[in-house]
Amino acid sequence: KGRWPVSTFAKLADSLNQRLSTENIFIPFHMDKDLDFTYAVLRSTRSGGRLVQWTSADELYDVFQDLDLVISQRLHGMILAVLVRLPLVGISDDTKISRFLFELGQKNIFNIAEMDPYSLVGIITNVWEWREEFQRSAKVLLPIFKLRAKRNHDLLLDVLKS
């Protein structure tokens, strides 16, 4: 949808590497849409990074358990981050993402069309510094999210039965 150009993501990765000494790990969720773009970003960075191509949900879950922070434009990446209680920064280009971030209590919900990578680095640094608070909050919110997911499942079954 409203993607930044490759050079913008490369600048973001390099800035994070420089300011926070990160190892940038790229995890495409939609291989047909994300993989070529991810390769282009990796080729454009000075700091490099690692590409993770997963083949099963279990493998992806294991990868997420080894991360320290998630920056995602994909809802599934954000959901996995919350499941393993990782601090996250969501970049929204869709109302469902904005709503999910709002439900999490995220104060800074950014539309990709209105962001620049340098402002985002400041937000990411802030989230990193407050990561323990995020983890405590996720621990409280996760049971609520699970209950709501079960309710949605039950409602769907009721609709299908009628």
PDB file of C-alpha atoms in Angstrom:
ATOM      1  CA  LYS A   1       0.000   0.000   0.000  1.00  0.00           C
ATOM      2  CA  GLY A   2       1.671   3.223   1.170  1.00  0.00           C
ATOM      3  CA  ARG A   3       5.201   1.873   1.308  1.00  0.00           C
ATOM      4  CA  TRP A   4       8.210   4.009   1.866  1.00  0.00           C
ATOM      5  CA  PRO A   5      10.888   3.715  -0.775  1.00  0.00           C
ATOM      6  CA  VAL A   6      13.679   1.192  -0.266  1.00  0.00           C
ATOM      7  CA  SER A   7      16.124   3.978   0.595  1.00  0.00           C
ATOM      8  CA  THR A   8      13.948   5.112   3.515  1.00  0.00           C
ATOM      9  CA  PHE A   9      13.878   1.653   5.105  1.00  0.00           C
ATOM     10  CA  ALA A  10      17.635   1.349   4.518  1.00  0.00           C
ATOM     11  CA  LYS A  11      18.201   4.690   6.307  1.00  0.00           C
ATOM     12  CA  LEU A  12      16.007   3.525   9.176  1.00  0.00           C
ATOM     13  CA  ALA A  13      17.960   0.253   9.516  1.00  0.00           C
ATOM     14  CA  ASP A  14      21.299   2.092   9.409  1.00  0.00           C
ATOM     15  CA  SER A  15      20.154   4.680  11.952  1.00  0.00           C
ATOM     16  CA  LEU A  16      18.980   1.981  14.351  1.00  0.00           C
ATOM     17  CA  ASN A  17      22.233   0.105  13.952  1.00  0.00           C
ATOM     18  CA  GLN A  18      24.224   3.253  14.670  1.00  0.00           C
ATOM     19  CA  ARG A  19      22.124   4.594  17.584  1.00  0.00           C
ATOM     20  CA  LEU A  20      21.159   1.355  19.319  1.00  0.00           C
ATOM     21  CA  SER A  21      23.825  -1.064  18.043  1.00  0.00           C
ATOM     22  CA  THR A  22      21.104  -3.284  16.619  1.00  0.00           C
ATOM     23  CA  GLU A  23      21.355  -6.353  14.501  1.00  0.00           C
ATOM     24  CA  ASN A  24      18.567  -5.753  12.022  1.00  0.00           C
ATOM     25  CA  ILE A  25      16.582  -8.879  11.259  1.00  0.00           C
ATOM     26  CA  PHE A  26      14.124  -8.759   8.381  1.00  0.00           C
ATOM     27  CA  ILE A  27      11.187 -11.185   8.428  1.00  0.00           C
ATOM     28  CA  PRO A  28       8.919 -10.982   5.371  1.00  0.00           C
ATOM     29  CA  PHE A  29       5.362 -12.112   6.059  1.00  0.00           C
ATOM     30  CA  HIS A  30       3.959 -12.107   2.530  1.00  0.00           C
ATOM     31  CA  MET A  31       6.715 -13.650   0.457  1.00  0.00           C
ATOM     32  CA  ASP A  32       5.122 -12.679  -2.847  1.00  0.00           C
ATOM     33  CA  LYS A  33       4.824  -9.031  -1.775  1.00  0.00           C
ATOM     34  CA  ASP A  34       7.658  -8.547   0.709  1.00  0.00           C
ATOM     35  CA  LEU A  35      10.640 -10.649  -0.343  1.00  0.00           C
ATOM     36  CA  ASP A  36      11.941  -8.608  -3.296  1.00  0.00           C
ATOM     37  CA  PHE A  37      11.469  -5.405  -1.322  1.00  0.00           C
ATOM     38  CA  THR A  38      13.343  -6.877   1.646  1.00  0.00           C
ATOM     39  CA  TYR A  39      16.250  -7.958  -0.544  1.00  0.00           C
ATOM     40  CA  ALA A  40      16.413  -4.449  -1.996  1.00  0.00           C
ATOM     41  CA  VAL A  41      16.506  -2.898   1.496  1.00  0.00           C
ATOM     42  CA  LEU A  42      19.256  -5.277   2.603  1.00  0.00           C
ATOM     43  CA  ARG A  43      21.343  -4.412  -0.468  1.00  0.00           C
ATOM     44  CA  SER A  44      20.874  -0.696   0.258  1.00  0.00           C
ATOM     45  CA  THR A  45      21.959  -0.663   3.900  1.00  0.00           C
ATOM     46  CA  ARG A  46      25.466   0.065   5.088  1.00  0.00           C
ATOM     47  CA  SER A  47      24.857  -1.926   8.273  1.00  0.00           C
ATOM     48  CA  GLY A  48      23.512  -5.053   6.607  1.00  0.00           C
ATOM     49  CA  GLY A  49      21.129  -7.357   8.375  1.00  0.00           C
ATOM     50  CA  ARG A  50      19.796 -10.853   8.417  1.00  0.00           C
ATOM     51  CA  LEU A  51      16.891 -12.186   6.389  1.00  0.00           C
ATOM     52  CA  VAL A  52      14.710 -14.863   7.987  1.00  0.00           C
ATOM     53  CA  GLN A  53      12.596 -16.915   5.609  1.00  0.00           C
ATOM     54  CA  TRP A  54      10.278 -19.094   7.646  1.00  0.00           C
ATOM     55  CA  THR A  55       8.242 -22.059   6.516  1.00  0.00           C
ATOM     56  CA  SER A  56       5.993 -22.831   9.507  1.00  0.00           C
ATOM     57  CA  ALA A  57       4.202 -20.949  12.243  1.00  0.00           C
ATOM     58  CA  ASP A  58       6.268 -22.797  14.865  1.00  0.00           C
ATOM     59  CA  GLU A  59       9.493 -21.694  13.200  1.00  0.00           C
ATOM     60  CA  LEU A  60       8.279 -18.092  13.056  1.00  0.00           C
ATOM     61  CA  TYR A  61       7.227 -18.202  16.707  1.00  0.00           C
ATOM     62  CA  ASP A  62      10.695 -19.497  17.665  1.00  0.00           C
ATOM     63  CA  VAL A  63      12.339 -16.651  15.733  1.00  0.00           C
ATOM     64  CA  PHE A  64      10.188 -14.087  17.531  1.00  0.00           C
ATOM     65  CA  GLN A  65      11.145 -15.495  20.924  1.00  0.00           C
ATOM     66  CA  ASP A  66      14.773 -14.596  20.168  1.00  0.00           C
ATOM     67  CA  LEU A  67      14.051 -10.953  19.273  1.00  0.00           C
ATOM     68  CA  ASP A  68      14.288  -7.922  21.553  1.00  0.00           C
ATOM     69  CA  LEU A  69      12.006  -5.490  19.705  1.00  0.00           C
ATOM     70  CA  VAL A  70       9.673  -5.648  16.712  1.00  0.00           C
ATOM     71  CA  ILE A  71       9.046  -2.938  14.135  1.00  0.00           C
ATOM     72  CA  SER A  72       6.306  -4.030  11.809  1.00  0.00           C
ATOM     73  CA  GLN A  73       3.968  -2.847   9.139  1.00  0.00           C
ATOM     74  CA  ARG A  74       2.193  -6.216   9.173  1.00  0.00           C
ATOM     75  CA  LEU A  75      -0.557  -7.005  11.671  1.00  0.00           C
ATOM     76  CA  HIS A  76       0.645 -10.591  12.095  1.00  0.00           C
ATOM     77  CA  GLY A  77       4.076  -9.331  13.137  1.00  0.00           C
ATOM     78  CA  MET A  78       2.477  -7.127  15.763  1.00  0.00           C
ATOM     79  CA  ILE A  79       0.270  -9.927  17.070  1.00  0.00           C
ATOM     80  CA  LEU A  80       3.250 -12.269  17.396  1.00  0.00           C
ATOM     81  CA  ALA A  81       5.200  -9.562  19.204  1.00  0.00           C
ATOM     82  CA  VAL A  82       2.430  -9.223  21.790  1.00  0.00           C
ATOM     83  CA  LEU A  83       2.141 -13.011  22.171  1.00  0.00           C
ATOM     84  CA  VAL A  84       5.807 -13.225  23.172  1.00  0.00           C
ATOM     85  CA  ARG A  85       5.593  -9.899  25.054  1.00  0.00           C
ATOM     86  CA  LEU A  86       8.009  -8.018  22.847  1.00  0.00           C
ATOM     87  CA  PRO A  87       7.966  -4.246  22.715  1.00  0.00           C
ATOM     88  CA  LEU A  88       6.798  -3.163  19.319  1.00  0.00           C
ATOM     89  CA  VAL A  89       6.508  -0.199  17.063  1.00  0.00           C
ATOM     90  CA  GLY A  90       3.786  -0.464  14.476  1.00  0.00           C
ATOM     91  CA  ILE A  91       3.834   1.437  11.236  1.00  0.00           C
ATOM     92  CA  SER A  92       0.281   1.755  10.034  1.00  0.00           C
ATOM     93  CA  ASP A  93      -0.997   1.841   6.509  1.00  0.00           C
ATOM     94  CA  ASP A  94      -4.303   0.206   7.383  1.00  0.00           C
ATOM     95  CA  THR A  95      -7.097   1.003   9.839  1.00  0.00           C
ATOM     96  CA  LYS A  96      -6.978  -2.514  11.330  1.00  0.00           C
ATOM     97  CA  ILE A  97      -3.355  -1.900  12.320  1.00  0.00           C
ATOM     98  CA  SER A  98      -4.168   1.492  13.798  1.00  0.00           C
ATOM     99  CA  ARG A  99      -7.033  -0.035  15.808  1.00  0.00           C
ATOM    100  CA  PHE A 100      -4.805  -2.848  17.087  1.00  0.00           C
ATOM    101  CA  LEU A 101      -2.121  -0.372  18.171  1.00  0.00           C
ATOM    102  CA  PHE A 102      -4.765   1.791  19.844  1.00  0.00           C
ATOM    103  CA  GLU A 103      -6.067  -1.271  21.731  1.00  0.00           C
ATOM    104  CA  LEU A 104      -2.508  -1.901  22.927  1.00  0.00           C
ATOM    105  CA  GLY A 105      -2.376   1.606  24.330  1.00  0.00           C
ATOM    106  CA  GLN A 106       0.235   2.798  21.843  1.00  0.00           C
ATOM    107  CA  LYS A 107       0.497   6.558  22.083  1.00  0.00           C
ATOM    108  CA  ASN A 108       2.303   7.021  18.798  1.00  0.00           C
ATOM    109  CA  ILE A 109       0.367   5.512  15.932  1.00  0.00           C
ATOM    110  CA  PHE A 110       1.899   6.562  12.660  1.00  0.00           C
ATOM    111  CA  ASN A 111       0.577   6.450   9.187  1.00  0.00           C
ATOM    112  CA  ILE A 112       3.403   5.497   6.883  1.00  0.00           C
ATOM    113  CA  ALA A 113       2.593   8.342   4.505  1.00  0.00           C
ATOM    114  CA  GLU A 114       3.203  10.890   7.281  1.00  0.00           C
ATOM    115  CA  MET A 115       6.409   9.513   8.824  1.00  0.00           C
ATOM    116  CA  ASP A 116      10.058  10.065   8.207  1.00  0.00           C
ATOM    117  CA  PRO A 117      12.684   7.539   9.330  1.00  0.00           C
ATOM    118  CA  TYR A 118      14.462   9.935  11.679  1.00  0.00           C
ATOM    119  CA  SER A 119      11.301  10.648  13.692  1.00  0.00           C
ATOM    120  CA  LEU A 120      10.637   6.935  13.814  1.00  0.00           C
ATOM    121  CA  VAL A 121      14.127   6.267  15.201  1.00  0.00           C
ATOM    122  CA  GLY A 122      13.276   8.589  18.105  1.00  0.00           C
ATOM    123  CA  ILE A 123      10.045   6.690  18.769  1.00  0.00           C
ATOM    124  CA  ILE A 124      11.819   3.341  18.555  1.00  0.00           C
ATOM    125  CA  THR A 125      14.475   4.561  20.999  1.00  0.00           C
ATOM    126  CA  ASN A 126      11.718   5.641  23.377  1.00  0.00           C
ATOM    127  CA  VAL A 127       9.932   2.282  23.108  1.00  0.00           C
ATOM    128  CA  TRP A 128      13.256   0.522  23.718  1.00  0.00           C
ATOM    129  CA  GLU A 129      13.872   2.560  26.872  1.00  0.00           C
ATOM    130  CA  TRP A 130      10.358   1.745  28.144  1.00  0.00           C
ATOM    131  CA  ARG A 131      10.389  -1.919  27.035  1.00  0.00           C
ATOM    132  CA  GLU A 132       9.853  -3.312  30.539  1.00  0.00           C
ATOM    133  CA  GLU A 133       6.697  -1.227  30.916  1.00  0.00           C
ATOM    134  CA  PHE A 134       5.471  -2.506  27.550  1.00  0.00           C
ATOM    135  CA  GLN A 135       6.111  -6.094  28.656  1.00  0.00           C
ATOM    136  CA  ARG A 136       4.131  -5.556  31.876  1.00  0.00           C
ATOM    137  CA  SER A 137       1.295  -4.011  29.893  1.00  0.00           C
ATOM    138  CA  ALA A 138       1.289  -6.861  27.363  1.00  0.00           C
ATOM    139  CA  LYS A 139       1.087  -9.374  30.209  1.00  0.00           C
ATOM    140  CA  VAL A 140      -2.121  -7.688  31.398  1.00  0.00           C
ATOM    141  CA  LEU A 141      -3.628  -7.204  27.928  1.00  0.00           C
ATOM    142  CA  LEU A 142      -2.899 -10.647  26.511  1.00  0.00           C
ATOM    143  CA  PRO A 143      -5.609 -12.501  28.497  1.00  0.00           C
ATOM    144  CA  ILE A 144      -8.126  -9.823  27.465  1.00  0.00           C
ATOM    145  CA  PHE A 145      -7.168 -10.225  23.797  1.00  0.00           C
ATOM    146  CA  LYS A 146      -7.430 -14.011  24.079  1.00  0.00           C
ATOM    147  CA  LEU A 147     -10.905 -13.737  25.599  1.00  0.00           C
ATOM    148  CA  ARG A 148     -12.032 -11.394  22.818  1.00  0.00           C
ATOM    149  CA  ALA A 149     -10.593 -13.747  20.183  1.00  0.00           C
ATOM    150  CA  LYS A 150     -12.545 -16.633  21.715  1.00  0.00           C
ATOM    151  CA  ARG A 151     -15.726 -14.537  21.703  1.00  0.00           C
ATOM    152  CA  ASN A 152     -15.200 -13.740  18.022  1.00  0.00           C
ATOM    153  CA  HIS A 153     -14.680 -17.429  17.310  1.00  0.00           C
ATOM    154  CA  ASP A 154     -17.853 -18.348  19.206  1.00  0.00           C
ATOM    155  CA  LEU A 155     -19.860 -15.646  17.389  1.00  0.00           C
ATOM    156  CA  LEU A 156     -18.638 -16.930  14.049  1.00  0.00           C
ATOM    157  CA  LEU A 157     -19.667 -20.484  14.943  1.00  0.00           C
ATOM    158  CA  ASP A 158     -23.117 -19.221  16.004  1.00  0.00           C
ATOM    159  CA  VAL A 159     -23.520 -17.417  12.661  1.00  0.00           C
ATOM    160  CA  LEU A 160     -22.445 -20.507  10.738  1.00  0.00           C
ATOM    161  CA  LYS A 161     -24.898 -22.708  12.657  1.00  0.00           C
ATOM    162  CA  SER A 162     -27.871 -20.418  11.999  1.00  0.00           C
TER     163      SER A 162
END
